[in-house]
Each structure stands twice: as structure tokens, then as C-alpha cells.
Amino acid sequence: MSHEALSYLRTVADEWFEHQWIRAVDRAMIDFLLRSGETHPAMLALAMLTSHQAGRGLTSLKLDELKNSPERCLALPPSGRPYTVTSPTELLNQLNVFDTSWQSSVTLQGKDSQSSPLVLVSQHEGERLYLRRYWYCEQYNSANLERRMETSFKVDDNALNKTLDALFDADDAPLNWQRMACANAARSGFSVITGGPGTGKTYTVVRLLVVLQQQFQQTHGRALRIKLAAPTGKAAARLSESINQALSELNDKLPAELKALLANIQVEASTVHKLLGVIAHSRRYRHHDKNPIRADLIVIDEASMLDIEMMTALLQATPADAQLVLLGDKDQLASVEAGAVLGNLCEGAENGRYWSSTIDSLTHTPEQRALLTEYYDEQGPKRLQHVVMLRQTRRFEQAIAEVANAINRQDTQTLARLMSTQAEGSGHGTVNWLMLENDTESRFDALIKNGFSQYLSALKTWRNAPPEQRDAAAVLHAYGAFQLLTGLRNGPWGAHALNRYVADVLGVDSERWYEGRPVMVTKNDYGLRLNNGDIGVTFRMPETGQLRVAFFDVNGKVKWVLPSRLNHVETVYVMTVHKSQGSEFAHAVLVSPQHDSPVLTKELLYTGVTRAKKQLTLVVSRKSVLLDAVSKKINR
């Protein structure tokens, strides 16, 4: 390799890093390969670009797209950033990247060499370049899931239907997808239950636990060992709370023979990391294929957050004869890390595409089989025979559902119509649009003050109440009723800047401790039993004047923590949409920035909108940015 080419590549990498086009780890790929003996300039450049794609959540670099449209393929330069340095096209042309002589440095699909960190795969849609670990994960996950899909369980249909009749109320809907999800999962070693907010995923899985517990005890003569988990501590705590509540409600309705099964159902969920037994300061886990988790059934909630490496670790640690059930919304944001496991598994699920044998197993009457005709496809992929999509939303106000559905369909015409016809910023409608394009920020300020007024009033009530009547839980609930959301962390419309803006509007300093400061935990603290994403509120104790932070524990009880013990927290008047996954708020406010960004997609907007339970406000800085974001879809 010529010194000129290496010097040029490093100069470009430094420029891109300085302008935040790429990450430090992407730039470091060059030196890593040089130390490994690689000398081909195109190979070094492609390794950096493949690493950059991984940072965007993509497991591979599509070479045809890179050749035809480098800037679009790489999303470089990022929107809104200064375009004053070398472009991707210039770099690729200068290093003659599309001269295929660099291919001798990588492993081609089908060869056994483990020496190259990159793998080149030829597929029907073109060539892709993978970092080896992501290529391994894709190969492993595909083979492992294929084996699990082949595992089926013999079921007594009469007994199963009798149990399902007891578990599910008579439904006016012609097709009870929740019941069909249970019938499907009862027969398979692997299954997926997907659906939007309010479609009853928790309601369904609680009944599935009863069904599987009954089947297992009849077959094996002992209780089913159940493990429940979610990708984040916040989601795990919410899963535990939801399961407990659903079990309590179910217990009052069941006949005696089914009530006995509830005592053997574990109701405390953990994080996936804890389930796998993460080893501190490493990428390894205690549980793997040689030391699997001791469980007969593993249920993972919020599976849209699972990245490809976490899925690999989960499959390695799940016993071959255990059942694995994934729950989640296929249309929500994919994982922060590379991969879109749930989205890939559920692609096409809205159309069913069920084989006739699958339809027979899902239904229990000839009338239902006839109704499933529109979901029939004998050529449907095998994976969809293990997926049931819940379709009836029970949680949403209709107006919120209309916005969410328009975003999900990428229907910009309907969305533009809703912008112009629904009430603007009144605060009284179910959906409000606050258009800031030709307006001062005064209405946004009024929205902030009005939104947090209930919370600040509850805090004042707590402060003035006698000690025995102080209810910190009421303050926490009041805070959780209203939430500002943004798709970005940085920039003038990112979470950091907006948190400072809200603090200024409310007359406080967002960076210091004060009574009323809401904070979010940003890193798991096992000593304090606080999880990444937990939210607390700061109180000043009237008797001593000292500050304490109140959080809900896993049982819904308030616990108090000294601010000095909280090393990883940030002010959270505003949170990112990513951080809000798994949560719901009575009134959610989604803020759209003035400039486009690669992270603004229909999945992000859909996830933000569906956090609202009763009321939704969309703050639109520029109409075109919002509509452009709806037109963009994450493609992993």
C-alpha cells in the first residue's frame, strides 16, 4: 500500500470523525486492520464503511447501493451537518474501491477461513460485506430458529379448546386473534405474538402461561419452569407489574382446576442480560450452549429491542427442548444496536400467509376456518406459520389510532389532512397539532407550563401536607401523566437542549439538584436496584431540608435514594423516543425538529405517537420534515 493512499484515507477518516460523520470505532478499524497485516487501501476503506453501517443498525454494507449512490447508502453527510469535507464518492473513486482486487483480503461465503474480519456474501439482490461477528450471528440465528420451528408438540385439541374456552371470554369479534395466538404457541417450540399498543399482548401471554403450564404438567408430571424477561430494566419491571395484575384478575374468573396452575407461574421478570448472566466488563455470559438456562419456557417481551447479537446469545442459552416465545410490536423502532430481529421475523405478518395446516391449528370451528381464507397462502414462508399478529386495539382513543395508522401506512396525504383539520394547540382535543413554522414559541411555552402544572401542583400538595398524609406515589403518577418526546439526543431539538429549554420555561436549572427535578437513570445500578430508564422525582424533606429522590420499586412501592448515590442520572422533562419504548403516558407530546435527520423515520414517529394513551400533541417545527420522515422506513 502506498503511503500516499494510507495518508489520504486517514485524513478523510479524521475529517469525517471530526464532523461526526463516523464514530471513533469506525475510524479505528483502519488501524486495527493495519496491525493485522492488511495493506489494501480499498479493503481498509470498506472495513471503515461496513463498521459505520453497523453503527446505523445495519448488519451489512450493500455494495451495489454503495456503487450507485454512496451518499445515500451511507447517509453521509448527515442532514444538517456542514458539507465541507471529502465526500464518500470522492473517497471511493480516489482509492479505486470498485476494483475487486481487495476481495482476496476477505472471506467469501462458503470458505472456511476465519482470518478475515470481513465476509463477502453474494445474494440474489447483490453482494454484501459483513463484519464477521454479524455474519456469524445471522447464520447461527437462521439455523437455530429453523430447528426450533421444526419442534412441535402433540396437543389434545379437545382439552386445549376446553381450556381456551375457560380462559377467553365470548368475543363479539368474528376472529379472536388472542385465542389463536395461544393455540399456535401451544404447539410449537418457537412462536411470536406481535401487535400494536393496546392489542392485548400481556392479556394473551398470561393465558398462554396457563395453557402451557397445564400441558406440561400433564405430560411431565411437574411444574413448568418459566423465565420472563425484557431487554431493559424498565420494560422488565412493567412486564412484572402487568403479569401480576393480569394473573390477579384472571384468578377470580377461572374454575378450580385451572386456579391451581396459577400458583406455579413465576411473575417476576428480569432483564435479558440478567437472564443470560452477564459477566461484568466482558461480552460473555454465564449461560450459553454448554450451560443453558434452567427453563422449560422463556418469554421475551418488547422483542423489537433485541439486536442481532443479543438474539444469538439468547438462542445459545435457551435449551434445545425449551419453548421460546417473543412478544412485541413489529412496527416499533428496531434495536439501537445492529439488526431488526422481530421486524425480520414478522415481515408480512399482517397478511397472515398461513398454510392450510396452520389454519387448522389456529381455529376450532368451520366458521373460523372460512373467515381465515383471506390469510391463506400455501406458499407462505415457514417463519410466518409461527407468528400471530393481534389486530384489535382496545387501548387507543380513535383519533390517536388514526394518526398512528397513517404513519404506519406511510400515508402522507391522510397525515397532511389531519394536520389541517384537527384542533391546533388547544390542549382539549384527543389529538392536537402545534405548528411552529409561522409562529413564536409562546404556544409551546404555554403547552409546557400547562402540561407540567398537574405535576407541580401535586408536588406542592405533598410539601404542604402533614407527614402522615404525604403521598409521594401521587406525585410520581402525576409526573408520569405528561411526557415530552423527541427523536434526537443532540442538536437544538434534541433531548439535551429541550430539557434545558423546559427548565428555563419552568424557572429552574436543569443541571443541578433541586426540589421537583425529575431524573432518569441512564445505567443499571444493581446495588440500588435501579434500572436504566427508571424515573424518579426529587423532594425536599420539610423537616430536615434535605433532598431525596423517590422511585417506584418492582412492587410499585416508593423507595427513597440520596442524590449523592445517583451517579448515572439526567434531567428528564424530555426523553428520546428510544427511551420511551415500553412506556405509556396519558398525554404524550412528540416534538419534530426543524431539520431532517437519518434517525427520523416512520418507525420512530409511530413509536412516539403510540406512547400516548388518552391525549397526543404533535409539535411540528416544519411540516415538510415530518412528512419526509413518514416517507422513510428503516431497512435492515
PDB file of N, CA and C in Angstrom, residues 1-50:
ATOM      1  N   MET A   1       0.848  -1.204   0.000  1.00  0.00           N
ATOM      2  CA  MET A   1       0.000   0.000   0.000  1.00  0.00           C
ATOM      3  C   MET A   1       0.880   1.249   0.000  1.00  0.00           C
ATOM      4  N   SER A   2       0.539   2.200  -0.864  1.00  0.00           N
ATOM      5  CA  SER A   2       1.353   3.414  -0.916  1.00  0.00           C
ATOM      6  C   SER A   2       1.092   4.271   0.307  1.00  0.00           C
ATOM      7  N   HIS A   3       2.141   4.977   0.722  1.00  0.00           N
ATOM      8  CA  HIS A   3       1.995   5.877   1.872  1.00  0.00           C
ATOM      9  C   HIS A   3       0.996   6.982   1.554  1.00  0.00           C
ATOM     10  N   GLU A   4       0.951   7.409   0.270  1.00  0.00           N
ATOM     11  CA  GLU A   4       0.024   8.478  -0.120  1.00  0.00           C
ATOM     12  C   GLU A   4      -1.431   8.043   0.078  1.00  0.00           C
ATOM     13  N   ALA A   5      -1.740   6.802  -0.356  1.00  0.00           N
ATOM     14  CA  ALA A   5      -3.115   6.316  -0.214  1.00  0.00           C
ATOM     15  C   ALA A   5      -3.506   6.175   1.254  1.00  0.00           C
ATOM     16  N   LEU A   6      -2.584   5.643   2.074  1.00  0.00           N
ATOM     17  CA  LEU A   6      -2.875   5.489   3.503  1.00  0.00           C
ATOM     18  C   LEU A   6      -3.053   6.849   4.168  1.00  0.00           C
ATOM     19  N   SER A   7      -2.167   7.786   3.819  1.00  0.00           N
ATOM     20  CA  SER A   7      -2.261   9.126   4.394  1.00  0.00           C
ATOM     21  C   SER A   7      -3.578   9.790   4.000  1.00  0.00           C
ATOM     22  N   TYR A   8      -3.986   9.603   2.743  1.00  0.00           N
ATOM     23  CA  TYR A   8      -5.245  10.166   2.265  1.00  0.00           C
ATOM     24  C   TYR A   8      -6.434   9.576   3.023  1.00  0.00           C
ATOM     25  N   LEU A   9      -6.443   8.239   3.170  1.00  0.00           N
ATOM     26  CA  LEU A   9      -7.540   7.577   3.864  1.00  0.00           C
ATOM     27  C   LEU A   9      -7.639   8.052   5.311  1.00  0.00           C
ATOM     28  N   ARG A  10      -6.497   8.160   5.978  1.00  0.00           N
ATOM     29  CA  ARG A  10      -6.520   8.602   7.376  1.00  0.00           C
ATOM     30  C   ARG A  10      -6.989  10.052   7.495  1.00  0.00           C
ATOM     31  N   THR A  11      -6.587  10.881   6.545  1.00  0.00           N
ATOM     32  CA  THR A  11      -7.014  12.285   6.565  1.00  0.00           C
ATOM     33  C   THR A  11      -8.533  12.371   6.427  1.00  0.00           C
ATOM     34  N   VAL A  12      -9.084  11.602   5.484  1.00  0.00           N
ATOM     35  CA  VAL A  12     -10.535  11.598   5.288  1.00  0.00           C
ATOM     36  C   VAL A  12     -11.239  11.067   6.539  1.00  0.00           C
ATOM     37  N   ALA A  13     -10.715   9.962   7.112  1.00  0.00           N
ATOM     38  CA  ALA A  13     -11.332   9.387   8.308  1.00  0.00           C
ATOM     39  C   ALA A  13     -11.317  10.392   9.459  1.00  0.00           C
ATOM     40  N   ASP A  14     -10.217  11.115   9.607  1.00  0.00           N
ATOM     41  CA  ASP A  14     -10.126  12.127  10.669  1.00  0.00           C
ATOM     42  C   ASP A  14     -11.121  13.254  10.434  1.00  0.00           C
ATOM     43  N   GLU A  15     -11.243  13.678   9.164  1.00  0.00           N
ATOM     44  CA  GLU A  15     -12.208  14.734   8.838  1.00  0.00           C
ATOM     45  C   GLU A  15     -13.627  14.284   9.166  1.00  0.00           C
ATOM     46  N   TRP A  16     -13.965  13.091   8.742  1.00  0.00           N
ATOM     47  CA  TRP A  16     -15.324  12.590   8.961  1.00  0.00           C
ATOM     48  C   TRP A  16     -15.623  12.449  10.452  1.00  0.00           C
ATOM     49  N   PHE A  17     -14.652  11.966  11.195  1.00  0.00           N
ATOM     50  CA  PHE A  17     -14.851  11.822  12.641  1.00  0.00           C
ATOM     51  C   PHE A  17     -15.017  13.193  13.294  1.00  0.00           C
ATOM     52  N   GLU A  18     -14.209  14.151  12.875  1.00  0.00           N
ATOM     53  CA  GLU A  18     -14.281  15.493  13.453  1.00  0.00           C
ATOM     54  C   GLU A  18     -15.648  16.135  13.188  1.00  0.00           C
ATOM     55  N   HIS A  19     -16.230  15.826  12.029  1.00  0.00           N
ATOM     56  CA  HIS A  19     -17.539  16.372  11.688  1.00  0.00           C
ATOM     57  C   HIS A  19     -18.684  15.459  12.140  1.00  0.00           C
ATOM     58  N   GLN A  20     -18.366  14.433  12.918  1.00  0.00           N
ATOM     59  CA  GLN A  20     -19.348  13.493  13.474  1.00  0.00           C
ATOM     60  C   GLN A  20     -20.104  12.737  12.387  1.00  0.00           C
ATOM     61  N   TRP A  21     -19.398  12.487  11.271  1.00  0.00           N
ATOM     62  CA  TRP A  21     -19.985  11.639  10.239  1.00  0.00           C
ATOM     63  C   TRP A  21     -19.847  10.177  10.614  1.00  0.00           C
ATOM     64  N   ILE A  22     -18.742   9.826  11.254  1.00  0.00           N
ATOM     65  CA  ILE A  22     -18.478   8.451  11.663  1.00  0.00           C
ATOM     66  C   ILE A  22     -18.102   8.432  13.131  1.00  0.00           C
ATOM     67  N   ARG A  23     -18.059   7.223  13.707  1.00  0.00           N
ATOM     68  CA  ARG A  23     -17.704   7.044  15.117  1.00  0.00           C
ATOM     69  C   ARG A  23     -16.209   6.777  15.271  1.00  0.00           C
ATOM     70  N   ALA A  24     -15.728   6.890  16.503  1.00  0.00           N
ATOM     71  CA  ALA A  24     -14.311   6.591  16.776  1.00  0.00           C
ATOM     72  C   ALA A  24     -13.995   5.142  16.420  1.00  0.00           C
ATOM     73  N   VAL A  25     -14.941   4.227  16.702  1.00  0.00           N
ATOM     74  CA  VAL A  25     -14.686   2.816  16.422  1.00  0.00           C
ATOM     75  C   VAL A  25     -14.592   2.557  14.921  1.00  0.00           C
ATOM     76  N   ASP A  26     -15.321   3.342  14.110  1.00  0.00           N
ATOM     77  CA  ASP A  26     -15.227   3.185  12.655  1.00  0.00           C
ATOM     78  C   ASP A  26     -13.845   3.600  12.165  1.00  0.00           C
ATOM     79  N   ARG A  27     -13.383   4.716  12.655  1.00  0.00           N
ATOM     80  CA  ARG A  27     -12.047   5.198  12.276  1.00  0.00           C
ATOM     81  C   ARG A  27     -10.974   4.215  12.743  1.00  0.00           C
ATOM     82  N   ALA A  28     -11.193   3.615  13.925  1.00  0.00           N
ATOM     83  CA  ALA A  28     -10.184   2.696  14.490  1.00  0.00           C
ATOM     84  C   ALA A  28     -10.059   1.405  13.689  1.00  0.00           C
ATOM     85  N   MET A  29     -11.068   1.082  12.854  1.00  0.00           N
ATOM     86  CA  MET A  29     -10.978  -0.126  12.034  1.00  0.00           C
ATOM     87  C   MET A  29      -9.761  -0.108  11.128  1.00  0.00           C
ATOM     88  N   ILE A  30      -9.381   1.072  10.678  1.00  0.00           N
ATOM     89  CA  ILE A  30      -8.216   1.186   9.786  1.00  0.00           C
ATOM     90  C   ILE A  30      -6.959   0.711  10.496  1.00  0.00           C
ATOM     91  N   ASP A  31      -6.707   1.225  11.696  1.00  0.00           N
ATOM     92  CA  ASP A  31      -5.501   0.843  12.438  1.00  0.00           C
ATOM     93  C   ASP A  31      -5.556  -0.608  12.886  1.00  0.00           C
ATOM     94  N   PHE A  32      -6.767  -1.079  13.224  1.00  0.00           N
ATOM     95  CA  PHE A  32      -6.915  -2.477  13.636  1.00  0.00           C
ATOM     96  C   PHE A  32      -6.488  -3.413  12.506  1.00  0.00           C
ATOM     97  N   LEU A  33      -6.937  -3.143  11.289  1.00  0.00           N
ATOM     98  CA  LEU A  33      -6.575  -3.999  10.161  1.00  0.00           C
ATOM     99  C   LEU A  33      -5.108  -3.847   9.778  1.00  0.00           C
ATOM    100  N   LEU A  34      -4.591  -2.638   9.904  1.00  0.00           N
ATOM    101  CA  LEU A  34      -3.162  -2.449   9.621  1.00  0.00           C
ATOM    102  C   LEU A  34      -2.305  -3.283  10.567  1.00  0.00           C
ATOM    103  N   ARG A  35      -2.669  -3.309  11.840  1.00  0.00           N
ATOM    104  CA  ARG A  35      -1.919  -4.127  12.808  1.00  0.00           C
ATOM    105  C   ARG A  35      -2.074  -5.611  12.501  1.00  0.00           C
ATOM    106  N   SER A  36      -3.177  -5.978  11.849  1.00  0.00           N
ATOM    107  CA  SER A  36      -3.405  -7.378  11.491  1.00  0.00           C
ATOM    108  C   SER A  36      -2.706  -7.775  10.199  1.00  0.00           C
ATOM    109  N   GLY A  37      -2.070  -6.796   9.548  1.00  0.00           N
ATOM    110  CA  GLY A  37      -1.316  -7.105   8.340  1.00  0.00           C
ATOM    111  C   GLY A  37      -2.008  -6.748   7.050  1.00  0.00           C
ATOM    112  N   GLU A  38      -3.210  -6.170   7.118  1.00  0.00           N
ATOM    113  CA  GLU A  38      -3.906  -5.782   5.894  1.00  0.00           C
ATOM    114  C   GLU A  38      -3.278  -4.522   5.300  1.00  0.00           C
ATOM    115  N   THR A  39      -3.103  -4.501   3.985  1.00  0.00           N
ATOM    116  CA  THR A  39      -2.439  -3.355   3.339  1.00  0.00           C
ATOM    117  C   THR A  39      -3.223  -2.777   2.175  1.00  0.00           C
ATOM    118  N   HIS A  40      -4.319  -3.402   1.769  1.00  0.00           N
ATOM    119  CA  HIS A  40      -5.046  -2.920   0.599  1.00  0.00           C
ATOM    120  C   HIS A  40      -5.891  -1.701   0.967  1.00  0.00           C
ATOM    121  N   PRO A  41      -5.701  -0.548   0.286  1.00  0.00           N
ATOM    122  CA  PRO A  41      -6.419   0.677   0.680  1.00  0.00           C
ATOM    123  C   PRO A  41      -7.935   0.547   0.567  1.00  0.00           C
ATOM    124  N   ALA A  42      -8.405  -0.128  -0.488  1.00  0.00           N
ATOM    125  CA  ALA A  42      -9.850  -0.285  -0.638  1.00  0.00           C
ATOM    126  C   ALA A  42     -10.428  -1.129   0.480  1.00  0.00           C
ATOM    127  N   MET A  43      -9.696  -2.163   0.888  1.00  0.00           N
ATOM    128  CA  MET A  43     -10.138  -3.028   1.980  1.00  0.00           C
ATOM    129  C   MET A  43     -10.268  -2.238   3.283  1.00  0.00           C
ATOM    130  N   LEU A  44      -9.290  -1.390   3.562  1.00  0.00           N
ATOM    131  CA  LEU A  44      -9.327  -0.591   4.783  1.00  0.00           C
ATOM    132  C   LEU A  44     -10.509   0.378   4.760  1.00  0.00           C
ATOM    133  N   ALA A  45     -10.752   0.989   3.604  1.00  0.00           N
ATOM    134  CA  ALA A  45     -11.870   1.923   3.486  1.00  0.00           C
ATOM    135  C   ALA A  45     -13.202   1.206   3.651  1.00  0.00           C
ATOM    136  N   LEU A  46     -13.347   0.048   3.016  1.00  0.00           N
ATOM    137  CA  LEU A  46     -14.601  -0.705   3.101  1.00  0.00           C
ATOM    138  C   LEU A  46     -14.853  -1.209   4.518  1.00  0.00           C
ATOM    139  N   ALA A  47     -13.785  -1.583   5.211  1.00  0.00           N
ATOM    140  CA  ALA A  47     -13.944  -2.014   6.601  1.00  0.00           C
ATOM    141  C   ALA A  47     -14.490  -0.870   7.451  1.00  0.00           C
ATOM    142  N   MET A  48     -13.956   0.328   7.242  1.00  0.00           N
ATOM    143  CA  MET A  48     -14.445   1.503   7.974  1.00  0.00           C
ATOM    144  C   MET A  48     -15.917   1.765   7.654  1.00  0.00           C
ATOM    145  N   LEU A  49     -16.286   1.646   6.383  1.00  0.00           N
ATOM    146  CA  LEU A  49     -17.656   1.926   5.976  1.00  0.00           C
ATOM    147  C   LEU A  49     -18.623   0.843   6.462  1.00  0.00           C
ATOM    148  N   THR A  50     -18.165  -0.412   6.476  1.00  0.00           N
ATOM    149  CA  THR A  50     -19.009  -1.501   6.998  1.00  0.00           C
ATOM    150  C   THR A  50     -19.263  -1.308   8.493  1.00  0.00           C
TER     151      THR A  50
END
